[in-house]
Structure formats: C-alpha cells, structure tokens
PDB file of C-alpha atoms in Angstrom:
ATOM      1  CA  UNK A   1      31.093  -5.376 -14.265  1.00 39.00           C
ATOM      2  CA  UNK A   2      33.234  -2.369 -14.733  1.00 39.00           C
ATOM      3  CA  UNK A   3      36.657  -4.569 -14.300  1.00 36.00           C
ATOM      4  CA  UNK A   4      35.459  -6.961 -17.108  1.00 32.00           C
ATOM      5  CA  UNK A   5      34.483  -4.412 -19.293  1.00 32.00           C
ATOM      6  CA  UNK A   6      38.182  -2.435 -18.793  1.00 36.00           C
ATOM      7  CA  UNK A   7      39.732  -5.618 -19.976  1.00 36.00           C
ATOM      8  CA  UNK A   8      37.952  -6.388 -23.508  1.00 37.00           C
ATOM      9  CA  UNK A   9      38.577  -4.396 -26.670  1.00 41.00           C
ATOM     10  CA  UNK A  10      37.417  -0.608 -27.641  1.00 43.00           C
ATOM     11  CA  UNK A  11      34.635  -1.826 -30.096  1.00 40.00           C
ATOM     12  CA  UNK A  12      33.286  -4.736 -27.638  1.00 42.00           C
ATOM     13  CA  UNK A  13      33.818  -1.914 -24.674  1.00 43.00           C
ATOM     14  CA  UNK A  14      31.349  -0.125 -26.387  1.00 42.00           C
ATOM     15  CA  UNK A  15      29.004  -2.456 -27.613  1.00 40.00           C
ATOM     16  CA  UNK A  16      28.599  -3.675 -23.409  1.00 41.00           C
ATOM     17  CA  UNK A  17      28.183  -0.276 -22.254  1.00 39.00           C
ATOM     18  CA  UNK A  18      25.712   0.363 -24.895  1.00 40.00           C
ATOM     19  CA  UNK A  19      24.195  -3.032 -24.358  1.00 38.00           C
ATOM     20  CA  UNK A  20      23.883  -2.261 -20.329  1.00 40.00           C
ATOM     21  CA  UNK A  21      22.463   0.639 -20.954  1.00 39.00           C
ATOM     22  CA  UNK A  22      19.335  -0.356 -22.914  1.00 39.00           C
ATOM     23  CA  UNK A  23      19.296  -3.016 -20.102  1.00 38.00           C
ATOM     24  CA  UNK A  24      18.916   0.006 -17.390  1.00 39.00           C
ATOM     25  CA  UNK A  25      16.566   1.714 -19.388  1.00 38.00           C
ATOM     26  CA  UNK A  26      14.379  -0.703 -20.487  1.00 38.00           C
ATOM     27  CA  UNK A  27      14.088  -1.856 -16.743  1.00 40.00           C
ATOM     28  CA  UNK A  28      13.473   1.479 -15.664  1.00 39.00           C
ATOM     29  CA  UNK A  29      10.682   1.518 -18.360  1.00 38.00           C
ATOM     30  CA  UNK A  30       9.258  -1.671 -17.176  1.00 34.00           C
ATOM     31  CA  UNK A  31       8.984  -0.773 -13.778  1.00 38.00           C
ATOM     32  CA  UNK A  32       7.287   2.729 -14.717  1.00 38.00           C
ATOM     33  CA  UNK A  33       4.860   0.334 -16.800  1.00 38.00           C
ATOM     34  CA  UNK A  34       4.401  -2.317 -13.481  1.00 37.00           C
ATOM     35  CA  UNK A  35       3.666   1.018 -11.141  1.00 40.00           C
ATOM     36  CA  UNK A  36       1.252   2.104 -13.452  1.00 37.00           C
ATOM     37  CA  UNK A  37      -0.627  -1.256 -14.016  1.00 34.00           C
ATOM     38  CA  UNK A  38      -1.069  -1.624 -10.512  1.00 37.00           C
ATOM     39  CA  UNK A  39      -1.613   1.675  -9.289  1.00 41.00           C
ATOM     40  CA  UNK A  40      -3.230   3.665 -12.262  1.00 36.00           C
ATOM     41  CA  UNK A  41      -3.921   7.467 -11.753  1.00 36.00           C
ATOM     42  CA  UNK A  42      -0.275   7.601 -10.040  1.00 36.00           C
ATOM     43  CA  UNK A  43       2.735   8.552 -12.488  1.00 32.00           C
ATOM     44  CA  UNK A  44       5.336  11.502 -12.660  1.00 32.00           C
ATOM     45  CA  UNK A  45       3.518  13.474 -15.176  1.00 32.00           C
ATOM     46  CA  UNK A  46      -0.610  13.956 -14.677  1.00 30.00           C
ATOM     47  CA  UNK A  47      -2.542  11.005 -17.188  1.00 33.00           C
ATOM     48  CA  UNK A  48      -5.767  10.744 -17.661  1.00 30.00           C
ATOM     49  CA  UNK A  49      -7.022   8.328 -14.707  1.00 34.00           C
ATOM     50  CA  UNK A  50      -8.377   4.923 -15.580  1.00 33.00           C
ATOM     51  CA  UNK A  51     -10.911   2.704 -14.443  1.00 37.00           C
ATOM     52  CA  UNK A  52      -9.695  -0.797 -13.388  1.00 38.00           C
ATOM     53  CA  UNK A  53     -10.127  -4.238 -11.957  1.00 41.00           C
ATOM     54  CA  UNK A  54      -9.057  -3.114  -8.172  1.00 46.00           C
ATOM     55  CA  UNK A  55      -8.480  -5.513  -5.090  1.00 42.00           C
ATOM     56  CA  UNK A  56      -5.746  -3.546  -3.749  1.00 42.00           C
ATOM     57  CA  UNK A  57      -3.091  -0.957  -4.703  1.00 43.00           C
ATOM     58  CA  UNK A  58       0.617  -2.788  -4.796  1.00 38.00           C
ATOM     59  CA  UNK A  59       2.261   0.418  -4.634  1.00 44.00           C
ATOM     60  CA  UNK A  60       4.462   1.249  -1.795  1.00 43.00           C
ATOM     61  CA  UNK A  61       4.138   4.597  -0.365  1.00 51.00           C
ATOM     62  CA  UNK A  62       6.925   7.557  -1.078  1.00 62.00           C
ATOM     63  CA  UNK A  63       7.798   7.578   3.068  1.00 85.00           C
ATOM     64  CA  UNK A  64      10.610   5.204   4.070  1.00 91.00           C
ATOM     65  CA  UNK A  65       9.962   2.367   5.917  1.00 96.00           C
ATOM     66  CA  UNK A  66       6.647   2.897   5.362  1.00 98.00           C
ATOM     67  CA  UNK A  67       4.402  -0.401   4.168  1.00 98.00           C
ATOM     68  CA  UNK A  68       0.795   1.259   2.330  1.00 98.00           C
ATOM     69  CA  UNK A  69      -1.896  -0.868   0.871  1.00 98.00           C
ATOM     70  CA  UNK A  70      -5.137   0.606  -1.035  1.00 98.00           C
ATOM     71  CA  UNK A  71      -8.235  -1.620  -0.349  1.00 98.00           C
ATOM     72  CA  UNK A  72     -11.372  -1.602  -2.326  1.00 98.00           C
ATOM     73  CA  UNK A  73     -14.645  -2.684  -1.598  1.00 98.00           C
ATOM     74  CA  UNK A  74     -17.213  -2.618  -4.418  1.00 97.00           C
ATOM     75  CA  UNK A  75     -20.811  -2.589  -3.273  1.00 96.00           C
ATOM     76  CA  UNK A  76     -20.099   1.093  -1.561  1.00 97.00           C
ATOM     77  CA  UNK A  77     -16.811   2.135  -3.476  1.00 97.00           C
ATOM     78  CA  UNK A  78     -15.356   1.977  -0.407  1.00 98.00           C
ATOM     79  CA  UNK A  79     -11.040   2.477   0.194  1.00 98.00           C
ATOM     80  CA  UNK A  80      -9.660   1.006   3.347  1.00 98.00           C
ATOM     81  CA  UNK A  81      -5.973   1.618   3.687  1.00 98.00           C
ATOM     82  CA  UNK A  82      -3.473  -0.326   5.771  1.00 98.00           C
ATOM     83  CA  UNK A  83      -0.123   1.615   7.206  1.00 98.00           C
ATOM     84  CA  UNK A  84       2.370  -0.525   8.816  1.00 98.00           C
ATOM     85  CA  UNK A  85       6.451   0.736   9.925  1.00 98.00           C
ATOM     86  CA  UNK A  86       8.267  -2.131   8.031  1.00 98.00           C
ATOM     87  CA  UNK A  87      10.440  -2.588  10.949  1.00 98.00           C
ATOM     88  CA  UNK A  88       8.292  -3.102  13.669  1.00 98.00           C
ATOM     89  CA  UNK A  89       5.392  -4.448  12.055  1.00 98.00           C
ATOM     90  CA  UNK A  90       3.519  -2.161  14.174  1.00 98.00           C
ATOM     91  CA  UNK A  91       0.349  -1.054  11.669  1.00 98.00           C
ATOM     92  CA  UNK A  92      -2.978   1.258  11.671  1.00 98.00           C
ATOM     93  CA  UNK A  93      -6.400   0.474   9.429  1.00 98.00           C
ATOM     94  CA  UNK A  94      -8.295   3.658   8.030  1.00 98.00           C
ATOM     95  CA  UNK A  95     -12.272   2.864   7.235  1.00 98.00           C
ATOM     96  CA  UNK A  96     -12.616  -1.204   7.025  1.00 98.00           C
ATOM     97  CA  UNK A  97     -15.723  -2.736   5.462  1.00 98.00           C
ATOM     98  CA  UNK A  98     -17.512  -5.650   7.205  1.00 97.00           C
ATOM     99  CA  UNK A  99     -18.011  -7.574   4.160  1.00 97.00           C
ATOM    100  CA  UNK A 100     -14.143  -7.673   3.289  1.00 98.00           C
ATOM    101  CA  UNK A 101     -13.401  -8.499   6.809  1.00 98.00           C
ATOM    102  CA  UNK A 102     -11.774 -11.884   5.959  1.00 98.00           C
ATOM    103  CA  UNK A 103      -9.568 -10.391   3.561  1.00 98.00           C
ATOM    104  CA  UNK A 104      -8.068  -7.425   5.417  1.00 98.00           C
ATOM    105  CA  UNK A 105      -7.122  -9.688   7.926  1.00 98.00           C
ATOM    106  CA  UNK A 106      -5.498 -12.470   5.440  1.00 98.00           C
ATOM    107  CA  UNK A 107      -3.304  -9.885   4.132  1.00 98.00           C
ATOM    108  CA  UNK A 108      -2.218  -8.540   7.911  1.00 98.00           C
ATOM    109  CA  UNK A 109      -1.596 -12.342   8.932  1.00 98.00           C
ATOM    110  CA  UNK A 110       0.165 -12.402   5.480  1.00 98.00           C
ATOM    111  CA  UNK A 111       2.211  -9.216   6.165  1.00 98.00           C
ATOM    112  CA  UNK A 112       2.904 -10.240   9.678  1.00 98.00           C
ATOM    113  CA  UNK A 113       1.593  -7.337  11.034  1.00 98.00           C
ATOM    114  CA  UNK A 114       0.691  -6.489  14.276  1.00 98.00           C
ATOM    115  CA  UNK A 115      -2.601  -4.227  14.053  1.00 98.00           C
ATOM    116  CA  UNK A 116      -2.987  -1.313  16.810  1.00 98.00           C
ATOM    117  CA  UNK A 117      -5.306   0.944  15.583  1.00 98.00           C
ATOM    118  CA  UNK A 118      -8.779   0.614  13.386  1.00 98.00           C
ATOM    119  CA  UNK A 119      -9.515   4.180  12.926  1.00 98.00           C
ATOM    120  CA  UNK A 120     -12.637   5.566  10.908  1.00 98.00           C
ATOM    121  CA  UNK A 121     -12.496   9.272   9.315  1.00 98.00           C
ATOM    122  CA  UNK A 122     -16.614   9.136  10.044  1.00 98.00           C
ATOM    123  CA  UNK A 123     -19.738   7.767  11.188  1.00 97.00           C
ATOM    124  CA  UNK A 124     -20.461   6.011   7.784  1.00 97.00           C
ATOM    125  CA  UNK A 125     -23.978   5.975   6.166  1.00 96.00           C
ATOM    126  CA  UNK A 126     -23.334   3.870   2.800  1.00 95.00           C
ATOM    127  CA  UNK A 127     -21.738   0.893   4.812  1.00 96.00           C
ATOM    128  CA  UNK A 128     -21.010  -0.525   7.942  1.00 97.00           C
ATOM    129  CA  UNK A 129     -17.751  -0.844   9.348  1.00 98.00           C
ATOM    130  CA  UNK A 130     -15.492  -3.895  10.551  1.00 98.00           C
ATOM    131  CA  UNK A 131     -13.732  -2.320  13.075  1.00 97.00           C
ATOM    132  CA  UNK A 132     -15.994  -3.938  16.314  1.00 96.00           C
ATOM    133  CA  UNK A 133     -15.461  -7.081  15.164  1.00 97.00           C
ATOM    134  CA  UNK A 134     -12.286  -6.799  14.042  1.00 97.00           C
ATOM    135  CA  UNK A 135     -11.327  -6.015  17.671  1.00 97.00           C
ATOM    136  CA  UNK A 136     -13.242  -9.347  18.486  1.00 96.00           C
ATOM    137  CA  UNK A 137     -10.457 -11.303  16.368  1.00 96.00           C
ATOM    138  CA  UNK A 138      -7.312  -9.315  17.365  1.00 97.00           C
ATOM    139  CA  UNK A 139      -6.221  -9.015  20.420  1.00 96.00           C
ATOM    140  CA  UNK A 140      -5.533  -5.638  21.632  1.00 97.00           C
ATOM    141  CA  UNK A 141      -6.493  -3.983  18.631  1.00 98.00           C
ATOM    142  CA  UNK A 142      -8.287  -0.470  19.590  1.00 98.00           C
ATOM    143  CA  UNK A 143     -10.789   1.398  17.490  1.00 98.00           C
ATOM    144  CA  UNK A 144     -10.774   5.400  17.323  1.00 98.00           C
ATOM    145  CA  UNK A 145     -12.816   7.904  15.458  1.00 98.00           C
ATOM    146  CA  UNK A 146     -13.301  11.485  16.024  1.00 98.00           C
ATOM    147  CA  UNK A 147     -14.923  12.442  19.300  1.00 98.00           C
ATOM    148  CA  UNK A 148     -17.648  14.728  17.656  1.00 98.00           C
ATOM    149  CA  UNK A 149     -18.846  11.547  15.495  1.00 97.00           C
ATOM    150  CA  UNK A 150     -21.383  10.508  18.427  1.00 96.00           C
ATOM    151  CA  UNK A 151     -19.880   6.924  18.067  1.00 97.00           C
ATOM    152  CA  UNK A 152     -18.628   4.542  20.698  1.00 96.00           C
ATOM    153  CA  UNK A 153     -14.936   3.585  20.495  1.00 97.00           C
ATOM    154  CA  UNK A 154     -12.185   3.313  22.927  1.00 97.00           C
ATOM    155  CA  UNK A 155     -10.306   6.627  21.365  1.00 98.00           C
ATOM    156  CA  UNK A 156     -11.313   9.553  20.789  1.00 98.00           C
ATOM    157  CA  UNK A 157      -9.646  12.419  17.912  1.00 98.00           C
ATOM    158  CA  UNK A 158      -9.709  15.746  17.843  1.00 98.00           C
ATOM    159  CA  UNK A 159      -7.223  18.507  16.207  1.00 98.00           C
ATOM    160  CA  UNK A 160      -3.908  17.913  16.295  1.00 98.00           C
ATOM    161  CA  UNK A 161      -4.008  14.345  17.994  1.00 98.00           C
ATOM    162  CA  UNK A 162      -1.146  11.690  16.960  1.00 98.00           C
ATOM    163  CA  UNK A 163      -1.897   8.012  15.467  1.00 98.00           C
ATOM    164  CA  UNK A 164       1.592   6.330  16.003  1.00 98.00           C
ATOM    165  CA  UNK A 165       2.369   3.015  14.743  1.00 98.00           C
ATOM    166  CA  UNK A 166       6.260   2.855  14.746  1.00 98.00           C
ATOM    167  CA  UNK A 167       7.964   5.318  14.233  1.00 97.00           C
ATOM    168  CA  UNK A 168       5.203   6.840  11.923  1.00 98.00           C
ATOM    169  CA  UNK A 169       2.474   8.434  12.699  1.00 98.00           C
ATOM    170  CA  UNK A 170      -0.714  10.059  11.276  1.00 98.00           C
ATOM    171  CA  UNK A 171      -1.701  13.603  12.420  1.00 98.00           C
ATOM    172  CA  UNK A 172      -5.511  14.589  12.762  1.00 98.00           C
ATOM    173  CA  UNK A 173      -7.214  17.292  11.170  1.00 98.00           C
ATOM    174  CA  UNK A 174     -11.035  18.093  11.882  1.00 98.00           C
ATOM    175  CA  UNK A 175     -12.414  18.454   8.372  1.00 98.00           C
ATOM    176  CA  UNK A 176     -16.677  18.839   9.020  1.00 98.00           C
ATOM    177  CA  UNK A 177     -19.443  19.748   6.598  1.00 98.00           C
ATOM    178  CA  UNK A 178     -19.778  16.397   5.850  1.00 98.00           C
ATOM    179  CA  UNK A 179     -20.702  15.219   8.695  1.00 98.00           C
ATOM    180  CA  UNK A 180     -20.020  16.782  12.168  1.00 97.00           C
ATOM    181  CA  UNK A 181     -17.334  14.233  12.914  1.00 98.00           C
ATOM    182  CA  UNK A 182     -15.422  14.300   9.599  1.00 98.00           C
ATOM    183  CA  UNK A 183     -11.809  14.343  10.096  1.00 98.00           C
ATOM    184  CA  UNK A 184      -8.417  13.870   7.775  1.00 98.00           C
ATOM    185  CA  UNK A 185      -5.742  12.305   8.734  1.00 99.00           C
ATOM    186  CA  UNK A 186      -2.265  13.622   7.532  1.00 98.00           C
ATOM    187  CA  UNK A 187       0.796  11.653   7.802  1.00 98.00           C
ATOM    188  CA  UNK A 188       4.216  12.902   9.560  1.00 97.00           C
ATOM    189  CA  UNK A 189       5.807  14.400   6.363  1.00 97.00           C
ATOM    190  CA  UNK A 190       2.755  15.633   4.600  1.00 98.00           C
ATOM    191  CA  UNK A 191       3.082  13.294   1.925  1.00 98.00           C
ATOM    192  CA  UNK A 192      -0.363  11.531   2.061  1.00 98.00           C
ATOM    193  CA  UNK A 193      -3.560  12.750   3.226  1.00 98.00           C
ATOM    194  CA  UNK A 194      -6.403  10.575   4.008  1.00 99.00           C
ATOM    195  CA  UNK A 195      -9.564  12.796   3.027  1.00 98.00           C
ATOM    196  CA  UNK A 196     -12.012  10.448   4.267  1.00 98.00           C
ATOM    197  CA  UNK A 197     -15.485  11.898   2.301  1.00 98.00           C
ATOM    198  CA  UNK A 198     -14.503  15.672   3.429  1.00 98.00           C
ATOM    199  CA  UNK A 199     -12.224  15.532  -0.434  1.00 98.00           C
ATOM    200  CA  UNK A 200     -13.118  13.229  -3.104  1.00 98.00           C
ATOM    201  CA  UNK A 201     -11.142  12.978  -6.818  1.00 98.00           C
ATOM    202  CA  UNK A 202     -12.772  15.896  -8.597  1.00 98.00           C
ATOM    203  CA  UNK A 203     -15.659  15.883  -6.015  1.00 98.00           C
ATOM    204  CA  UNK A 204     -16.871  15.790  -1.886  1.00 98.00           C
ATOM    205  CA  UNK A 205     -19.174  14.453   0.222  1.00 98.00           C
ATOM    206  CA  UNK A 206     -22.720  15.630   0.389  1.00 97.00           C
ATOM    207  CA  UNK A 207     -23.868  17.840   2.706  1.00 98.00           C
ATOM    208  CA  UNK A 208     -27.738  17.039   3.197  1.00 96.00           C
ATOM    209  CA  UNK A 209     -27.984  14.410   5.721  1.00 94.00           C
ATOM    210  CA  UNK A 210     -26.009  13.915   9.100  1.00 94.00           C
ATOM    211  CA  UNK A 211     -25.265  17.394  10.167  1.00 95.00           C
ATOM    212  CA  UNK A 212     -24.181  17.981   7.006  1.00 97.00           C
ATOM    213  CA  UNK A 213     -23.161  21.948   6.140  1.00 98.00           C
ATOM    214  CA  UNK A 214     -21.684  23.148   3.069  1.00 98.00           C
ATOM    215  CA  UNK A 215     -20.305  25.916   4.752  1.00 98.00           C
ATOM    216  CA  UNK A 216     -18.605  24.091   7.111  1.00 98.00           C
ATOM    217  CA  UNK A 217     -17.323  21.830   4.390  1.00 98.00           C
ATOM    218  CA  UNK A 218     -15.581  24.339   1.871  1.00 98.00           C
ATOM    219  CA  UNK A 219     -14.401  25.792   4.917  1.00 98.00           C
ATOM    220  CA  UNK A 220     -12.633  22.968   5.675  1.00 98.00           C
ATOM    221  CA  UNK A 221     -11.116  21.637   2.756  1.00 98.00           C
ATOM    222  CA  UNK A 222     -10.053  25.216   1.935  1.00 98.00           C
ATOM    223  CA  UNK A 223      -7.979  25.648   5.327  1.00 98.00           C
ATOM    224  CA  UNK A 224      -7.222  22.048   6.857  1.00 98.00           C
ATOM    225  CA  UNK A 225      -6.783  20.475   3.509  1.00 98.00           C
ATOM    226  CA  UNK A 226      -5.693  23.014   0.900  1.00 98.00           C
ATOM    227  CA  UNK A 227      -3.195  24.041   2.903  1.00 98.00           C
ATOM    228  CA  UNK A 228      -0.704  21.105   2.456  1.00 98.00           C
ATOM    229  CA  UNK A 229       1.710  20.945  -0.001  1.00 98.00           C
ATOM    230  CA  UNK A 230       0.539  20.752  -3.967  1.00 98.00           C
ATOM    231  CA  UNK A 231       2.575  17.283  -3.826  1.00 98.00           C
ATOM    232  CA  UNK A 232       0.219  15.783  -1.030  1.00 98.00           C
ATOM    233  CA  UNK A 233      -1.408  12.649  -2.319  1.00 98.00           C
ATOM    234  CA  UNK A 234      -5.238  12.487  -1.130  1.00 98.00           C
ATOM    235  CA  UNK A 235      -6.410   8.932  -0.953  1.00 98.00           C
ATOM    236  CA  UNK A 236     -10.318   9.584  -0.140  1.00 98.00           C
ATOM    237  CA  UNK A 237     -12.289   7.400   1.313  1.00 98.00           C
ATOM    238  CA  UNK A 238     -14.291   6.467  -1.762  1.00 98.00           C
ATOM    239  CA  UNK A 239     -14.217   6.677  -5.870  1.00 98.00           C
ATOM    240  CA  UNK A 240     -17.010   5.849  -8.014  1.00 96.00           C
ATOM    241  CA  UNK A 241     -15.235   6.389 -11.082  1.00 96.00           C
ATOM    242  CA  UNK A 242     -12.175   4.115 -11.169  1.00 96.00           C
ATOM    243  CA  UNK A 243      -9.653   6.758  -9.404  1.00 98.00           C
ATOM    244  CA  UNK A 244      -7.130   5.541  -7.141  1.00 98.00           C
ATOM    245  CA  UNK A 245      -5.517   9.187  -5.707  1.00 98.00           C
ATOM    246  CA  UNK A 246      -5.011  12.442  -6.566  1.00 98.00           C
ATOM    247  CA  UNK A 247      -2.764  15.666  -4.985  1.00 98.00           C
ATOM    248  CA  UNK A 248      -3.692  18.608  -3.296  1.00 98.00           C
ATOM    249  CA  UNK A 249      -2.202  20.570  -6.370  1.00 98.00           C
ATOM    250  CA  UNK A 250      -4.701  19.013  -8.534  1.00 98.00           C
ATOM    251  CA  UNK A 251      -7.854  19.291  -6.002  1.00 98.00           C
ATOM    252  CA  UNK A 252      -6.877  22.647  -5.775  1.00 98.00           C
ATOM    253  CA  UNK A 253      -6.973  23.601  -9.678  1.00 98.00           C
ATOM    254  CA  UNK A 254      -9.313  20.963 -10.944  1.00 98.00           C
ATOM    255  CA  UNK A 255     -11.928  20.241  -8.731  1.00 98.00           C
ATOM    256  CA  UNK A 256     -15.157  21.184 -10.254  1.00 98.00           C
ATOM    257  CA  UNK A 257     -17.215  22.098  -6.851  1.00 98.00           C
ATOM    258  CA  UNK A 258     -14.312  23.354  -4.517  1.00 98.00           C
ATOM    259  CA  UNK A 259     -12.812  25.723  -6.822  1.00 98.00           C
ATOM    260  CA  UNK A 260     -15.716  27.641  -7.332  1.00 98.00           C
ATOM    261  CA  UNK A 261     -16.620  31.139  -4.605  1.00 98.00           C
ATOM    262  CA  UNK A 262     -18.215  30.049  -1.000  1.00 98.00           C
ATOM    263  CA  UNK A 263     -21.078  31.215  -2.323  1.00 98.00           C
ATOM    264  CA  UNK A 264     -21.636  29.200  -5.778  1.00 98.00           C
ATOM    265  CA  UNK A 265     -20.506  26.130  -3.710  1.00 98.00           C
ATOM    266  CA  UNK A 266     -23.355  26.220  -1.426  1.00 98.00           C
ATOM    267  CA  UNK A 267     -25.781  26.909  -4.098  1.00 98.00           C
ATOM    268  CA  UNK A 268     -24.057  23.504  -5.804  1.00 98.00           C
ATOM    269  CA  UNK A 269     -24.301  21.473  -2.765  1.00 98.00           C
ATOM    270  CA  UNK A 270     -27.959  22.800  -1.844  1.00 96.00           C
ATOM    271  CA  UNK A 271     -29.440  21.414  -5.117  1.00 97.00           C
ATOM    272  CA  UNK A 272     -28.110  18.011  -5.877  1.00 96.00           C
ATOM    273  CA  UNK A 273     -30.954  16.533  -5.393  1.00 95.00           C
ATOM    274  CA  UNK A 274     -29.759  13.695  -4.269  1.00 94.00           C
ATOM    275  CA  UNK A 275     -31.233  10.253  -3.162  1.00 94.00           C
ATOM    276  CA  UNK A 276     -30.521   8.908   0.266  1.00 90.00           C
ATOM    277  CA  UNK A 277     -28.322   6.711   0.839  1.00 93.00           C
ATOM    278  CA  UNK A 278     -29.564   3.106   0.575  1.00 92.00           C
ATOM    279  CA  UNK A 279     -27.928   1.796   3.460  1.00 93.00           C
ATOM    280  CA  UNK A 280     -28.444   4.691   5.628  1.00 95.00           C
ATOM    281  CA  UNK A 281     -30.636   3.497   8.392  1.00 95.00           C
ATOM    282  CA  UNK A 282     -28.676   0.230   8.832  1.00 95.00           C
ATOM    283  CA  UNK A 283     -25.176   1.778   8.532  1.00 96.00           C
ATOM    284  CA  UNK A 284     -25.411   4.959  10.423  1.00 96.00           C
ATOM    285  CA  UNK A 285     -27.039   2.613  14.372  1.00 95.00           C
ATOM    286  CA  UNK A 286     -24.646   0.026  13.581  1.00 95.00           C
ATOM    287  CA  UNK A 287     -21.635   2.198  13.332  1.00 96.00           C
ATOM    288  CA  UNK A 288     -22.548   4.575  16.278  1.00 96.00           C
ATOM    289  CA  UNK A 289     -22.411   1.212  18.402  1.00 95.00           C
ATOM    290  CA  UNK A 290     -18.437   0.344  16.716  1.00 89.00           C
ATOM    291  CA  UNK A 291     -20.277  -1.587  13.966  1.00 80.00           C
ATOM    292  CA  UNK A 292     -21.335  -4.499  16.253  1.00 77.00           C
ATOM    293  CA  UNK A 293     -24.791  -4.526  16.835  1.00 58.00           C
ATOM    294  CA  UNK A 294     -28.116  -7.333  17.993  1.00 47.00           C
ATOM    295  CA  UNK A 295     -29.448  -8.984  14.737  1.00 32.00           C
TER     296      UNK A 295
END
C-alpha cells in the first residue's frame, strides 16, 4: 500500500492517506459497535447496561489463547460459561443447566472441544444442573464442586486448588455466606472472576436458606473477592436484569448492599423477606446426587 501510494502525485497522496484513514477508523468504530451489540454492559468507558435478547456472549475473553463463551438460560437467569485453550482444545464448563443441555454440547461439538471439567460454584436451589448427565454423553468428562457443598462428584475444591485446561487454568477461592459451599473461581491472570451467587451485578445471593450467613458472606466478598484488581471482570452466576458482567472496581464502589458497614449489611440481608425459591426442593436432592437422580 505504502509503495503505491509513494508513486502517485502530492494531492492524490493525500487524498489515499486521508481516504485509508477514515477506512481504519470507521472499522475500528464498527467493531466497537459489533462488541457492544453482542456483549452489552462491556465497553472501555462504564455505559449504562442494557437488557437484551441473550443466547450467548460472542465476545472473546482479554487472555490469549483463551476461547470464553457466556451462556444464558432463561427460566432461572442462569450463566453457564465455557473456557477452552484455543490450542489444545482442552476446555472447562462453570454451572450448566439441564434444560440447555443439547445446546452446550452443540456448540462444544461445534468448537471441537474436548470437555474435561463440569465444575459448579454451588449446590444450586433455583435449578438443576447438567453436569451428571453430561458426563453420561462425554467420555471422560469429570464433574467437581467444592468439597463443603455436601454434593457427590468425582473432585473435590477447596482454597487455592487449580482447574487446568491447557495451559490455563482457574484458581479457587472459598467465597461462603451463600451457601456453605460457595466458591469463586479466578482465572491465572486475574482477569475474570467467576462469582458464582457469592457477587451478583449491583447485588448477592441471599443468605436465608442453605446455611446461608450474611456474615460469612460480606466477609467473603470483602477479602476473597474485593481483593483482585479494580479491572477484574465478575461474570456471576446469574442476572435478572439484563447484565452481562461487571468489574471488581465497580462492585466495589457501586454495589448497593456490599458497600454498606458489616453491620447495615446484615440488617439488609436479615429482612428481605424473601420467597423461597420455587424450585428448591427439586433442585437442591437432585444436585447433591450430580444432578442425576430416580424419576
């Protein structure tokens, strides 16, 4: 391009340059535009985040060599999120859904991925999870969750245990108050945390039901969470309002319950008055048995 241009007049030199340079720009706009259509709430500056139609995030995560999908299933407001080392293939599932079963494994037979791990951040109450019988279709797929959950699986995570796929991995960070066996999972350069329903976008989980403790919850999000860098995307394990991820930086100034004292939080948390959750008392026995249970 440059050799062509060096050989036509001054005025035509100029009018190319300035005529590849709209072309840059205007590329570089449309791309900004694409990354924002398909993965709203994540831009350089901090938007308002908006509600849309939402089968799955197309944007690629900031780690290279790093293949990220978002997931979304909308009778619970669920995310599952698939990892995968673009080189070899190797990937890791965080929270799948039994009813989107089918189409979490299209898109790994799509991908050509070879799934290792199906990992859940909890014992569920508001769903059950795929991950028995996704085991059931893939060979040598393994299924982990954290070893204070109470659930069956064949590995069990505690603080400071490694999920490898490649050469990435995710690091694990006990995060209870939730539930007893709440955990986050961090990956290898602290650019993405998976909160699981210890952080939410401008919320958390509850804390009345399943050994829930608000104590133990604003402890810790304040010191297993809080503590990574103001950059750190959080990609929770549900939104109810259209929100796709947020930062630590943000959590940390704008969230209405967690920046408040200890003491107001509890006093939030103690009196939401909250209705249990309709699936409870099919979710929770299904997914202490791996999500495969007698009908």
């Amino acid at each position: 391009m440059c050799s062509v241009i060096s050989r036509v007049k001054p005025v035509q030199r100029a009018l190319a340059l300035t005529l590849r340079f709209r072309a840059t720009t205007e590329g570089s706009s449309y791309a900004l535009a694409e990354s924002r259509r398909f993965c709203p709430g994540v831009s350089a500056v901090i938007d308002p985040l908006r509600a849309t139609s939402r089968s799955y995030c197309s944007r690629m995560a900031l780690t290279e060599g790093l293949l990220f999908r978002q997931l979304f299933e909308s009778e619970s407001s669920t995310y599952t999120y698939l990892l995968a080392d673009t080189e070899t293939k190797e990937a890791i599932v965080i929270d799948p859904v039994l009813e989107t079963i089918d189409r979490d494994l299209k898109l790994i037979h799509e991908l050509g991925l070879n799934l290792k791990v199906a990992v859940n951040t909890h014992c569920h109450a508001d769903h059950i999870t795929s991950t028995g019988l996704m085991k059931e279709r893939l060979v040598g797929l393994k299924s982990a969750i954290s070893k204070y959950s109470g659930a069956s699986a064949d590995i069990f995570l505690s603080e400071g245990d490694k999920i490898s796929f490649g050469k990435h991995h995710l690091t694990v960070r006990d995060t209870p108050g939730h539930t007893d066996g709440c955990m986050s999972l961090v990956s290898g350069d602290q650019s993405m945390a998976f909160t699981g329903d210890a952080l939410l976008i401008r919320g958390c989980g509850r804390t009345d039901f399943q050994q829930g403790c608000a104590r133990k919850l604003y402890e810790s999000v304040h010191q297993k969470i809080f503590t990574l860098p103001d950059q750190c995307l959080v990609y929770p394990a549900h939104d109810y309002l259209g929100q796709t991820v947020s930062t630590v930086g943000e959590e940390r100034r704008f969230n209405p319950r967690l920046t408040k004292t200890e003491e107001e939080f509890v006093n939030i948390m103690n009196n939401l008055n909250l209705p249990k959750p309709s699936k409870i008392d099919i979710s929770v026995p299904a997914n202490l048995v791996c999500g495969v249970q007698e009908v």
